[in-house]
PDB file of N, CA and C in Angstrom:
ATOM      1  N   MET A1277       7.250  -7.596  36.024  1.00 68.00           N
ATOM      2  CA  MET A1277       6.518  -7.289  34.221  1.00 68.00           C
ATOM      3  C   MET A1277       5.119  -7.682  34.352  1.00 68.00           C
ATOM      4  N   LYS A1278       4.535  -6.757  33.932  1.00 75.00           N
ATOM      5  CA  LYS A1278       2.891  -7.227  33.749  1.00 75.00           C
ATOM      6  C   LYS A1278       2.378  -8.027  32.864  1.00 75.00           C
ATOM      7  N   PRO A1279       1.339  -9.034  33.100  1.00 88.00           N
ATOM      8  CA  PRO A1279       0.703  -9.951  32.089  1.00 88.00           C
ATOM      9  C   PRO A1279       0.498  -9.327  31.022  1.00 88.00           C
ATOM     10  N   LYS A1280       0.463  -9.813  29.697  1.00 91.00           N
ATOM     11  CA  LYS A1280       0.162  -9.428  28.385  1.00 91.00           C
ATOM     12  C   LYS A1280      -1.436  -8.755  28.605  1.00 91.00           C
ATOM     13  N   LYS A1281      -2.510  -9.417  29.262  1.00 90.00           N
ATOM     14  CA  LYS A1281      -3.744  -8.915  29.311  1.00 90.00           C
ATOM     15  C   LYS A1281      -3.831  -7.463  29.877  1.00 90.00           C
ATOM     16  N   GLN A1282      -2.812  -7.100  30.875  1.00 92.00           N
ATOM     17  CA  GLN A1282      -2.796  -6.015  31.648  1.00 92.00           C
ATOM     18  C   GLN A1282      -2.326  -4.898  30.836  1.00 92.00           C
ATOM     19  N   LEU A1283      -1.639  -5.266  29.925  1.00 92.00           N
ATOM     20  CA  LEU A1283      -0.782  -4.225  29.042  1.00 92.00           C
ATOM     21  C   LEU A1283      -1.779  -3.864  27.899  1.00 92.00           C
ATOM     22  N   ILE A1284      -2.384  -4.739  27.369  1.00 92.00           N
ATOM     23  CA  ILE A1284      -3.492  -4.658  26.352  1.00 92.00           C
ATOM     24  C   ILE A1284      -4.431  -3.605  27.155  1.00 92.00           C
ATOM     25  N   GLU A1285      -5.032  -4.007  28.320  1.00 93.00           N
ATOM     26  CA  GLU A1285      -5.991  -3.325  29.024  1.00 93.00           C
ATOM     27  C   GLU A1285      -5.536  -2.073  29.296  1.00 93.00           C
ATOM     28  N   ALA A1286      -4.329  -1.730  29.775  1.00 92.00           N
ATOM     29  CA  ALA A1286      -3.753  -0.355  29.803  1.00 92.00           C
ATOM     30  C   ALA A1286      -3.671   0.472  28.470  1.00 92.00           C
ATOM     31  N   ALA A1287      -3.452  -0.286  27.465  1.00 92.00           N
ATOM     32  CA  ALA A1287      -3.177   0.454  26.239  1.00 92.00           C
ATOM     33  C   ALA A1287      -4.329   0.994  25.538  1.00 92.00           C
ATOM     34  N   ILE A1288      -5.688  -0.142  25.970  1.00 94.00           N
ATOM     35  CA  ILE A1288      -7.014   0.400  25.562  1.00 94.00           C
ATOM     36  C   ILE A1288      -7.485   1.636  26.167  1.00 94.00           C
ATOM     37  N   ALA A1289      -7.288   1.291  27.525  1.00 95.00           N
ATOM     38  CA  ALA A1289      -8.235   2.537  28.315  1.00 95.00           C
ATOM     39  C   ALA A1289      -7.210   3.972  28.085  1.00 95.00           C
ATOM     40  N   ASP A1290      -5.876   4.079  28.056  1.00 95.00           N
ATOM     41  CA  ASP A1290      -5.611   5.846  27.549  1.00 95.00           C
ATOM     42  C   ASP A1290      -5.691   5.934  26.289  1.00 95.00           C
ATOM     43  N   GLY A1291      -5.955   5.011  25.662  1.00 94.00           N
ATOM     44  CA  GLY A1291      -6.234   5.262  23.991  1.00 94.00           C
ATOM     45  C   GLY A1291      -5.259   4.996  22.955  1.00 94.00           C
ATOM     46  N   SER A1292      -3.975   4.379  23.752  1.00 94.00           N
ATOM     47  CA  SER A1292      -2.682   3.956  22.988  1.00 94.00           C
ATOM     48  C   SER A1292      -3.170   3.150  21.958  1.00 94.00           C
ATOM     49  N   MET A1293      -4.070   2.234  22.240  1.00 92.00           N
ATOM     50  CA  MET A1293      -4.219   1.178  21.123  1.00 92.00           C
ATOM     51  C   MET A1293      -5.274   1.745  19.851  1.00 92.00           C
ATOM     52  N   ASP A1294      -6.293   2.775  20.319  1.00 93.00           N
ATOM     53  CA  ASP A1294      -6.719   3.192  19.067  1.00 93.00           C
ATOM     54  C   ASP A1294      -5.716   3.962  17.961  1.00 93.00           C
ATOM     55  N   ARG A1295      -4.601   4.856  18.945  1.00 95.00           N
ATOM     56  CA  ARG A1295      -3.502   5.552  18.093  1.00 95.00           C
ATOM     57  C   ARG A1295      -3.107   4.517  17.538  1.00 95.00           C
ATOM     58  N   MET A1296      -2.555   3.771  17.952  1.00 92.00           N
ATOM     59  CA  MET A1296      -1.578   2.375  17.265  1.00 92.00           C
ATOM     60  C   MET A1296      -2.575   2.079  15.957  1.00 92.00           C
ATOM     61  N   ASN A1297      -4.131   1.503  15.648  1.00 89.00           N
ATOM     62  CA  ASN A1297      -4.490   1.210  14.994  1.00 89.00           C
ATOM     63  C   ASN A1297      -4.467   2.241  13.842  1.00 89.00           C
ATOM     64  N   MET A1298      -4.886   3.713  14.292  1.00 90.00           N
ATOM     65  CA  MET A1298      -4.956   4.746  13.189  1.00 90.00           C
ATOM     66  C   MET A1298      -3.459   4.714  12.440  1.00 90.00           C
ATOM     67  N   LEU A1299      -2.485   4.696  12.892  1.00 93.00           N
ATOM     68  CA  LEU A1299      -1.288   4.887  12.936  1.00 93.00           C
ATOM     69  C   LEU A1299      -0.656   3.685  11.646  1.00 93.00           C
ATOM     70  N   LEU A1300      -1.191   2.727  11.870  1.00 88.00           N
ATOM     71  CA  LEU A1300      -0.849   1.267  11.315  1.00 88.00           C
ATOM     72  C   LEU A1300      -1.990   1.321   9.837  1.00 88.00           C
ATOM     73  N   SER A1301      -3.055   1.722  10.324  1.00 87.00           N
ATOM     74  CA  SER A1301      -3.886   1.716   9.129  1.00 87.00           C
ATOM     75  C   SER A1301      -3.740   2.867   8.102  1.00 87.00           C
ATOM     76  N   ALA A1302      -3.311   3.763   8.685  1.00 91.00           N
ATOM     77  CA  ALA A1302      -2.529   4.997   7.683  1.00 91.00           C
ATOM     78  C   ALA A1302      -1.432   4.690   6.812  1.00 91.00           C
ATOM     79  N   ALA A1303      -0.554   4.052   7.578  1.00 91.00           N
ATOM     80  CA  ALA A1303       0.667   3.506   6.972  1.00 91.00           C
ATOM     81  C   ALA A1303       0.403   2.201   5.866  1.00 91.00           C
ATOM     82  N   HIS A1304      -0.720   1.358   6.131  1.00 89.00           N
ATOM     83  CA  HIS A1304      -1.012   0.465   5.131  1.00 89.00           C
ATOM     84  C   HIS A1304      -1.369   1.112   3.793  1.00 89.00           C
ATOM     85  N   LEU A1305      -2.453   2.203   4.184  1.00 92.00           N
ATOM     86  CA  LEU A1305      -2.766   2.792   2.983  1.00 92.00           C
ATOM     87  C   LEU A1305      -1.676   3.345   2.030  1.00 92.00           C
ATOM     88  N   LEU A1306      -0.813   4.135   2.981  1.00 93.00           N
ATOM     89  CA  LEU A1306       0.168   4.254   2.198  1.00 93.00           C
ATOM     90  C   LEU A1306       1.215   3.677   1.258  1.00 93.00           C
ATOM     91  N   ASN A1307       1.594   2.376   2.134  1.00 92.00           N
ATOM     92  CA  ASN A1307       2.213   1.353   1.432  1.00 92.00           C
ATOM     93  C   ASN A1307       1.368   0.664   0.332  1.00 92.00           C
ATOM     94  N   CYS A1308       0.024   0.369   0.386  1.00 92.00           N
ATOM     95  CA  CYS A1308      -0.881   0.009  -0.814  1.00 92.00           C
ATOM     96  C   CYS A1308      -0.532   1.194  -1.869  1.00 92.00           C
ATOM     97  N   GLU A1309      -0.743   2.422  -1.887  1.00 94.00           N
ATOM     98  CA  GLU A1309      -0.632   3.457  -2.637  1.00 94.00           C
ATOM     99  C   GLU A1309       0.764   3.325  -3.193  1.00 94.00           C
ATOM    100  N   ALA A1310       1.890   3.390  -2.504  1.00 93.00           N
ATOM    101  CA  ALA A1310       3.076   3.072  -3.059  1.00 93.00           C
ATOM    102  C   ALA A1310       3.477   2.224  -3.807  1.00 93.00           C
ATOM    103  N   ASN A1311       2.943   0.960  -3.388  1.00 92.00           N
ATOM    104  CA  ASN A1311       3.271  -0.327  -4.239  1.00 92.00           C
ATOM    105  C   ASN A1311       2.401  -0.398  -5.652  1.00 92.00           C
ATOM    106  N   ASN A1312       1.300   0.676  -5.395  1.00 92.00           N
ATOM    107  CA  ASN A1312       0.687   0.645  -7.025  1.00 92.00           C
ATOM    108  C   ASN A1312       1.369   1.541  -7.873  1.00 92.00           C
ATOM    109  N   LEU A1313       1.682   2.545  -7.419  1.00 93.00           N
ATOM    110  CA  LEU A1313       2.446   3.561  -8.187  1.00 93.00           C
ATOM    111  C   LEU A1313       3.736   2.578  -8.623  1.00 93.00           C
ATOM    112  N   ILE A1314       4.478   2.247  -7.815  1.00 92.00           N
ATOM    113  CA  ILE A1314       5.576   1.438  -8.200  1.00 92.00           C
ATOM    114  C   ILE A1314       5.421   0.590  -9.303  1.00 92.00           C
ATOM    115  N   GLU A1315       4.187  -0.224  -9.126  1.00 91.00           N
ATOM    116  CA  GLU A1315       3.787  -1.416 -10.085  1.00 91.00           C
ATOM    117  C   GLU A1315       3.499  -0.366 -11.497  1.00 91.00           C
ATOM    118  N   GLU A1316       2.624   0.367 -11.273  1.00 92.00           N
ATOM    119  CA  GLU A1316       2.473   1.392 -12.463  1.00 92.00           C
ATOM    120  C   GLU A1316       3.590   1.682 -13.312  1.00 92.00           C
ATOM    121  N   ALA A1317       4.654   2.072 -12.568  1.00 91.00           N
ATOM    122  CA  ALA A1317       5.931   2.604 -13.269  1.00 91.00           C
ATOM    123  C   ALA A1317       6.444   1.474 -13.835  1.00 91.00           C
ATOM    124  N   SER A1318       6.725   0.785 -13.393  1.00 91.00           N
ATOM    125  CA  SER A1318       7.284  -0.637 -13.761  1.00 91.00           C
ATOM    126  C   SER A1318       6.859  -1.007 -15.169  1.00 91.00           C
ATOM    127  N   GLU A1319       5.458  -1.267 -15.228  1.00 91.00           N
ATOM    128  CA  GLU A1319       4.804  -1.259 -16.301  1.00 91.00           C
ATOM    129  C   GLU A1319       4.972  -0.616 -17.197  1.00 91.00           C
ATOM    130  N   VAL A1320       5.035   0.822 -17.356  1.00 92.00           N
ATOM    131  CA  VAL A1320       5.821   1.766 -18.237  1.00 92.00           C
ATOM    132  C   VAL A1320       7.109   1.597 -18.550  1.00 92.00           C
ATOM    133  N   MET A1321       7.762   1.379 -17.595  1.00 90.00           N
ATOM    134  CA  MET A1321       9.194   0.806 -18.230  1.00 90.00           C
ATOM    135  C   MET A1321       9.465  -0.290 -18.653  1.00 90.00           C
ATOM    136  N   LEU A1322       8.880  -1.358 -18.399  1.00 91.00           N
ATOM    137  CA  LEU A1322       8.398  -2.601 -18.894  1.00 91.00           C
ATOM    138  C   LEU A1322       8.767  -2.676 -20.513  1.00 91.00           C
ATOM    139  N   LYS A1323       7.251  -1.830 -20.917  1.00 91.00           N
ATOM    140  CA  LYS A1323       7.031  -1.515 -22.056  1.00 91.00           C
ATOM    141  C   LYS A1323       7.783  -0.946 -23.139  1.00 91.00           C
ATOM    142  N   LYS A1324       8.561   0.111 -22.453  1.00 92.00           N
ATOM    143  CA  LYS A1324       9.701   0.591 -22.915  1.00 92.00           C
ATOM    144  C   LYS A1324      10.723   0.175 -23.228  1.00 92.00           C
ATOM    145  N   GLY A1325      11.185  -1.090 -22.469  1.00 91.00           N
ATOM    146  CA  GLY A1325      12.237  -1.721 -22.397  1.00 91.00           C
ATOM    147  C   GLY A1325      13.302  -0.894 -21.491  1.00 91.00           C
ATOM    148  N   LEU A1326      13.135  -0.266 -20.259  1.00 90.00           N
ATOM    149  CA  LEU A1326      13.796   0.435 -19.247  1.00 90.00           C
ATOM    150  C   LEU A1326      13.867  -0.169 -18.128  1.00 90.00           C
ATOM    151  N   LEU A1327      13.319  -1.472 -17.856  1.00 85.00           N
ATOM    152  CA  LEU A1327      13.603  -2.092 -16.381  1.00 85.00           C
ATOM    153  C   LEU A1327      14.447  -3.225 -16.590  1.00 85.00           C
ATOM    154  N   LEU A1328      16.044  -2.704 -16.343  1.00 86.00           N
ATOM    155  CA  LEU A1328      16.793  -3.626 -16.916  1.00 86.00           C
ATOM    156  C   LEU A1328      17.997  -3.687 -15.718  1.00 86.00           C
ATOM    157  N   GLY A1329      18.403  -4.631 -16.002  1.00 89.00           N
ATOM    158  CA  GLY A1329      19.880  -4.920 -15.021  1.00 89.00           C
ATOM    159  C   GLY A1329      19.495  -4.746 -13.359  1.00 89.00           C
ATOM    160  N   GLU A1330      20.421  -3.894 -12.853  1.00 90.00           N
ATOM    161  CA  GLU A1330      20.329  -3.893 -11.137  1.00 90.00           C
ATOM    162  C   GLU A1330      18.673  -3.269 -10.888  1.00 90.00           C
ATOM    163  N   LEU A1331      18.197  -2.353 -11.884  1.00 88.00           N
ATOM    164  CA  LEU A1331      16.955  -1.791 -11.116  1.00 88.00           C
ATOM    165  C   LEU A1331      15.818  -2.644 -11.388  1.00 88.00           C
ATOM    166  N   LYS A1332      16.107  -3.600 -12.502  1.00 89.00           N
ATOM    167  CA  LYS A1332      14.868  -4.702 -12.688  1.00 89.00           C
ATOM    168  C   LYS A1332      15.125  -5.745 -11.231  1.00 89.00           C
ATOM    169  N   MET A1333      16.213  -5.993 -10.762  1.00 91.00           N
ATOM    170  CA  MET A1333      16.730  -6.930  -9.855  1.00 91.00           C
ATOM    171  C   MET A1333      16.047  -6.478  -8.572  1.00 91.00           C
ATOM    172  N   LYS A1334      16.361  -4.999  -8.285  1.00 92.00           N
ATOM    173  CA  LYS A1334      15.628  -4.311  -6.985  1.00 92.00           C
ATOM    174  C   LYS A1334      14.292  -4.304  -7.013  1.00 92.00           C
ATOM    175  N   HIS A1335      13.908  -4.045  -8.253  1.00 90.00           N
ATOM    176  CA  HIS A1335      12.333  -3.858  -8.620  1.00 90.00           C
ATOM    177  C   HIS A1335      11.623  -5.323  -7.747  1.00 90.00           C
ATOM    178  N   ASN A1336      12.299  -6.453  -8.371  1.00 91.00           N
ATOM    179  CA  ASN A1336      11.859  -7.905  -8.259  1.00 91.00           C
ATOM    180  C   ASN A1336      12.047  -8.013  -6.799  1.00 91.00           C
ATOM    181  N   ASP A1337      13.154  -7.801  -6.094  1.00 94.00           N
ATOM    182  CA  ASP A1337      13.231  -7.985  -4.729  1.00 94.00           C
ATOM    183  C   ASP A1337      12.009  -7.134  -3.866  1.00 94.00           C
ATOM    184  N   PHE A1338      12.028  -5.682  -4.261  1.00 92.00           N
ATOM    185  CA  PHE A1338      10.736  -5.228  -3.734  1.00 92.00           C
ATOM    186  C   PHE A1338       9.139  -5.872  -3.624  1.00 92.00           C
ATOM    187  N   VAL A1339       9.140  -6.451  -5.045  1.00 92.00           N
ATOM    188  CA  VAL A1339       7.991  -7.327  -5.320  1.00 92.00           C
ATOM    189  C   VAL A1339       7.666  -8.218  -4.042  1.00 92.00           C
ATOM    190  N   ARG A1340       8.877  -9.028  -3.859  1.00 94.00           N
ATOM    191  CA  ARG A1340       8.534 -10.242  -3.295  1.00 94.00           C
ATOM    192  C   ARG A1340       8.586  -9.782  -2.036  1.00 94.00           C
ATOM    193  N   SER A1341       9.485  -8.581  -1.268  1.00 94.00           N
ATOM    194  CA  SER A1341       9.038  -7.941   0.147  1.00 94.00           C
ATOM    195  C   SER A1341       7.660  -7.909   0.228  1.00 94.00           C
ATOM    196  N   ALA A1342       6.917  -6.970  -0.787  1.00 91.00           N
ATOM    197  CA  ALA A1342       5.748  -6.445  -0.720  1.00 91.00           C
ATOM    198  C   ALA A1342       4.658  -7.319  -0.640  1.00 91.00           C
ATOM    199  N   ASP A1343       4.740  -8.256  -1.396  1.00 92.00           N
ATOM    200  CA  ASP A1343       4.070  -9.646  -1.498  1.00 92.00           C
ATOM    201  C   ASP A1343       3.884 -10.233  -0.135  1.00 92.00           C
ATOM    202  N   ARG A1344       5.111 -10.363   0.730  1.00 94.00           N
ATOM    203  CA  ARG A1344       5.052 -10.772   1.873  1.00 94.00           C
ATOM    204  C   ARG A1344       4.587  -9.915   2.751  1.00 94.00           C
ATOM    205  N   TYR A1345       4.691  -8.866   2.736  1.00 90.00           N
ATOM    206  CA  TYR A1345       3.856  -7.689   3.739  1.00 90.00           C
ATOM    207  C   TYR A1345       2.415  -7.811   3.492  1.00 90.00           C
ATOM    208  N   PHE A1346       1.890  -7.654   2.338  1.00 89.00           N
ATOM    209  CA  PHE A1346       0.505  -7.356   2.171  1.00 89.00           C
ATOM    210  C   PHE A1346      -0.279  -9.107   2.268  1.00 89.00           C
ATOM    211  N   LYS A1347       0.391 -10.151   2.159  1.00 91.00           N
ATOM    212  CA  LYS A1347      -0.171 -11.420   2.566  1.00 91.00           C
ATOM    213  C   LYS A1347      -0.115 -11.522   4.055  1.00 91.00           C
ATOM    214  N   GLU A1348       1.071 -11.242   4.678  1.00 89.00           N
ATOM    215  CA  GLU A1348       0.560 -11.027   6.416  1.00 89.00           C
ATOM    216  C   GLU A1348      -0.243  -9.925   6.738  1.00 89.00           C
ATOM    217  N   PHE A1349      -0.468  -9.099   6.200  1.00 85.00           N
ATOM    218  CA  PHE A1349      -1.633  -8.040   6.565  1.00 85.00           C
ATOM    219  C   PHE A1349      -3.174  -8.837   6.468  1.00 85.00           C
ATOM    220  N   ALA A1350      -2.902  -9.227   5.127  1.00 85.00           N
ATOM    221  CA  ALA A1350      -4.429  -9.943   4.868  1.00 85.00           C
ATOM    222  C   ALA A1350      -4.895 -10.765   5.722  1.00 85.00           C
ATOM    223  N   MET A1351      -3.985 -11.421   6.758  1.00 85.00           N
ATOM    224  CA  MET A1351      -4.460 -12.324   7.679  1.00 85.00           C
ATOM    225  C   MET A1351      -5.220 -11.468   8.518  1.00 85.00           C
ATOM    226  N   MET A1352      -4.993 -10.438   8.848  1.00 82.00           N
ATOM    227  CA  MET A1352      -5.834  -9.688   9.887  1.00 82.00           C
ATOM    228  C   MET A1352      -6.712  -8.967   9.275  1.00 82.00           C
ATOM    229  N   VAL A1353      -7.100  -8.918   7.962  1.00 82.00           N
ATOM    230  CA  VAL A1353      -8.289  -8.630   7.838  1.00 82.00           C
ATOM    231  C   VAL A1353      -9.547  -9.892   7.227  1.00 82.00           C
ATOM    232  N   THR A1354     -10.386 -10.088   8.355  1.00 84.00           N
ATOM    233  CA  THR A1354     -10.733 -11.135   8.210  1.00 84.00           C
ATOM    234  C   THR A1354     -12.558 -11.155   8.284  1.00 84.00           C
ATOM    235  N   THR A1355     -12.868 -10.465   8.298  1.00 88.00           N
ATOM    236  CA  THR A1355     -14.441  -9.972   7.562  1.00 88.00           C
ATOM    237  C   THR A1355     -14.783  -9.355   6.438  1.00 88.00           C
ATOM    238  N   ASP A1356     -15.693  -9.727   5.464  1.00 88.00           N
ATOM    239  CA  ASP A1356     -16.032  -9.171   4.348  1.00 88.00           C
ATOM    240  C   ASP A1356     -16.308  -7.961   4.369  1.00 88.00           C
ATOM    241  N   LYS A1357     -16.692  -7.141   5.535  1.00 90.00           N
ATOM    242  CA  LYS A1357     -17.098  -5.939   5.966  1.00 90.00           C
ATOM    243  C   LYS A1357     -15.949  -5.314   5.770  1.00 90.00           C
ATOM    244  N   THR A1358     -15.218  -5.730   6.627  1.00 87.00           N
ATOM    245  CA  THR A1358     -13.589  -5.097   7.060  1.00 87.00           C
ATOM    246  C   THR A1358     -12.700  -4.939   5.588  1.00 87.00           C
ATOM    247  N   LYS A1359     -12.971  -5.870   4.758  1.00 85.00           N
ATOM    248  CA  LYS A1359     -12.534  -5.879   3.307  1.00 85.00           C
ATOM    249  C   LYS A1359     -12.729  -4.905   2.548  1.00 85.00           C
ATOM    250  N   MET A1360     -14.300  -4.715   2.709  1.00 90.00           N
ATOM    251  CA  MET A1360     -14.708  -3.710   1.682  1.00 90.00           C
ATOM    252  C   MET A1360     -14.502  -2.221   2.461  1.00 90.00           C
ATOM    253  N   ASN A1361     -14.436  -2.113   3.649  1.00 89.00           N
ATOM    254  CA  ASN A1361     -13.970  -0.826   4.039  1.00 89.00           C
ATOM    255  C   ASN A1361     -12.634  -0.694   3.591  1.00 89.00           C
ATOM    256  N   LEU A1362     -11.775  -1.643   3.757  1.00 87.00           N
ATOM    257  CA  LEU A1362     -10.463  -1.288   3.213  1.00 87.00           C
ATOM    258  C   LEU A1362     -10.070  -0.718   1.908  1.00 87.00           C
ATOM    259  N   PHE A1363     -11.008  -1.900   1.004  1.00 89.00           N
ATOM    260  CA  PHE A1363     -11.057  -1.329  -0.446  1.00 89.00           C
ATOM    261  C   PHE A1363     -11.503  -0.073  -0.887  1.00 89.00           C
ATOM    262  N   GLY A1364     -12.727   0.281   0.064  1.00 93.00           N
ATOM    263  CA  GLY A1364     -13.149   1.773  -0.326  1.00 93.00           C
ATOM    264  C   GLY A1364     -12.172   2.734   0.420  1.00 93.00           C
ATOM    265  N   ASP A1365     -11.455   2.609   1.405  1.00 92.00           N
ATOM    266  CA  ASP A1365     -10.622   3.664   1.992  1.00 92.00           C
ATOM    267  C   ASP A1365      -9.546   3.660   0.863  1.00 92.00           C
ATOM    268  N   MET A1366      -8.928   2.608   0.255  1.00 93.00           N
ATOM    269  CA  MET A1366      -7.771   2.564  -0.599  1.00 93.00           C
ATOM    270  C   MET A1366      -8.183   3.302  -1.896  1.00 93.00           C
ATOM    271  N   GLU A1367      -9.332   3.217  -2.399  1.00 94.00           N
ATOM    272  CA  GLU A1367     -10.111   3.800  -3.458  1.00 94.00           C
ATOM    273  C   GLU A1367     -10.007   5.236  -3.398  1.00 94.00           C
ATOM    274  N   GLU A1368     -10.162   5.852  -2.384  1.00 95.00           N
ATOM    275  CA  GLU A1368     -10.529   7.338  -1.937  1.00 95.00           C
ATOM    276  C   GLU A1368      -9.328   7.655  -1.657  1.00 95.00           C
ATOM    277  N   PHE A1369      -8.264   7.197  -0.919  1.00 95.00           N
ATOM    278  CA  PHE A1369      -7.057   7.698  -0.943  1.00 95.00           C
ATOM    279  C   PHE A1369      -6.415   7.559  -2.264  1.00 95.00           C
ATOM    280  N   ASP A1370      -6.311   6.640  -3.172  1.00 96.00           N
ATOM    281  CA  ASP A1370      -5.995   6.514  -4.452  1.00 96.00           C
ATOM    282  C   ASP A1370      -6.336   7.968  -5.169  1.00 96.00           C
ATOM    283  N   ASN A1371      -7.834   8.072  -5.189  1.00 96.00           N
ATOM    284  CA  ASN A1371      -8.076   9.209  -5.937  1.00 96.00           C
ATOM    285  C   ASN A1371      -7.645  10.625  -5.224  1.00 96.00           C
ATOM    286  N   SER A1372      -7.578  10.851  -4.494  1.00 96.00           N
ATOM    287  CA  SER A1372      -7.328  12.016  -3.474  1.00 96.00           C
ATOM    288  C   SER A1372      -5.744  12.170  -3.594  1.00 96.00           C
ATOM    289  N   PHE A1373      -5.003  11.281  -3.741  1.00 96.00           N
ATOM    290  CA  PHE A1373      -3.456  11.260  -3.620  1.00 96.00           C
ATOM    291  C   PHE A1373      -2.983  11.776  -5.063  1.00 96.00           C
ATOM    292  N   ARG A1374      -3.789  11.093  -6.053  1.00 96.00           N
ATOM    293  CA  ARG A1374      -3.357  11.204  -7.537  1.00 96.00           C
ATOM    294  C   ARG A1374      -3.781  12.533  -7.883  1.00 96.00           C
ATOM    295  N   LYS A1375      -4.876  12.956  -7.490  1.00 96.00           N
ATOM    296  CA  LYS A1375      -5.258  14.287  -7.498  1.00 96.00           C
ATOM    297  C   LYS A1375      -4.095  15.274  -7.337  1.00 96.00           C
ATOM    298  N   TRP A1376      -3.783  15.104  -5.792  1.00 96.00           N
ATOM    299  CA  TRP A1376      -2.514  15.811  -5.114  1.00 96.00           C
ATOM    300  C   TRP A1376      -1.281  16.000  -5.784  1.00 96.00           C
ATOM    301  N   ALA A1377      -0.853  14.645  -6.258  1.00 96.00           N
ATOM    302  CA  ALA A1377       0.207  14.664  -6.619  1.00 96.00           C
ATOM    303  C   ALA A1377       0.253  14.526  -8.572  1.00 96.00           C
ATOM    304  N   LYS A1378      -0.812  15.100  -9.005  1.00 96.00           N
ATOM    305  CA  LYS A1378      -0.943  15.212 -10.403  1.00 96.00           C
ATOM    306  C   LYS A1378      -0.549  14.326 -11.351  1.00 96.00           C
ATOM    307  N   VAL A1379      -0.931  12.871 -10.666  1.00 95.00           N
ATOM    308  CA  VAL A1379      -0.491  11.775 -11.568  1.00 95.00           C
ATOM    309  C   VAL A1379      -1.995  10.757 -12.065  1.00 95.00           C
ATOM    310  N   PRO A1380      -2.646  11.576 -12.830  1.00 95.00           N
ATOM    311  CA  PRO A1380      -3.934  10.873 -12.989  1.00 95.00           C
ATOM    312  C   PRO A1380      -3.840   9.101 -13.418  1.00 95.00           C
ATOM    313  N   ALA A1381      -4.871   8.363 -13.135  1.00 93.00           N
ATOM    314  CA  ALA A1381      -4.869   7.035 -13.395  1.00 93.00           C
ATOM    315  C   ALA A1381      -5.024   6.773 -14.678  1.00 93.00           C
ATOM    316  N   ASP A1382      -5.667   7.561 -15.569  1.00 92.00           N
ATOM    317  CA  ASP A1382      -5.961   7.144 -17.068  1.00 92.00           C
ATOM    318  C   ASP A1382      -4.847   7.955 -18.324  1.00 92.00           C
ATOM    319  N   TRP A1383      -3.455   8.052 -17.491  1.00 92.00           N
ATOM    320  CA  TRP A1383      -2.471   8.524 -18.408  1.00 92.00           C
ATOM    321  C   TRP A1383      -2.354   7.496 -19.573  1.00 92.00           C
ATOM    322  N   LYS A1384      -1.967   8.042 -20.858  1.00 91.00           N
ATOM    323  CA  LYS A1384      -1.725   7.287 -22.081  1.00 91.00           C
ATOM    324  C   LYS A1384      -0.404   7.963 -22.584  1.00 91.00           C
ATOM    325  N   PRO A1385       0.249   7.577 -23.114  1.00 89.00           N
ATOM    326  CA  PRO A1385       1.487   7.767 -24.191  1.00 89.00           C
ATOM    327  C   PRO A1385       1.182   8.463 -25.038  1.00 89.00           C
ATOM    328  N   LYS A1386       1.892   9.669 -25.502  1.00 90.00           N
ATOM    329  CA  LYS A1386       1.493  10.490 -26.436  1.00 90.00           C
ATOM    330  C   LYS A1386       1.465   9.800 -27.939  1.00 90.00           C
ATOM    331  N   PRO A1387       0.496  10.064 -28.652  1.00 90.00           N
ATOM    332  CA  PRO A1387       0.549   9.188 -29.863  1.00 90.00           C
ATOM    333  C   PRO A1387       1.790   9.546 -30.743  1.00 90.00           C
ATOM    334  N   LYS A1388       2.410   8.853 -31.804  1.00 86.00           N
ATOM    335  CA  LYS A1388       3.503   8.744 -32.505  1.00 86.00           C
ATOM    336  C   LYS A1388       3.259   9.875 -33.375  1.00 86.00           C
ATOM    337  N   GLU A1389       3.958  10.963 -33.712  1.00 79.00           N
ATOM    338  CA  GLU A1389       3.671  12.045 -34.916  1.00 79.00           C
ATOM    339  C   GLU A1389       3.902  11.344 -36.271  1.00 79.00           C
TER     340      GLU A1389
END
């Protein structure tokens, strides 16, 4: 078995490391977007008294799991420049995704008649 350093160097040399970073970065953006959409939906459900029973329990499980994931990922984002790049990418992706999915961020309930 090759030493870890050789494996890393080989992955860098053939572009596998760049590909892995691109895939993981894209997956992280998708996870962030999904988490934000789930939180927004849960706020709507909570305001209307619809976040109940099994759904509430599963939602709480999801939130705890997402919190652990994002806490772990945050340990890899160590510089202010990287953090700002990440937040910029997240905002740009959110805007594009919401436009594509037709779920504007500025939604409000219809007024009572």
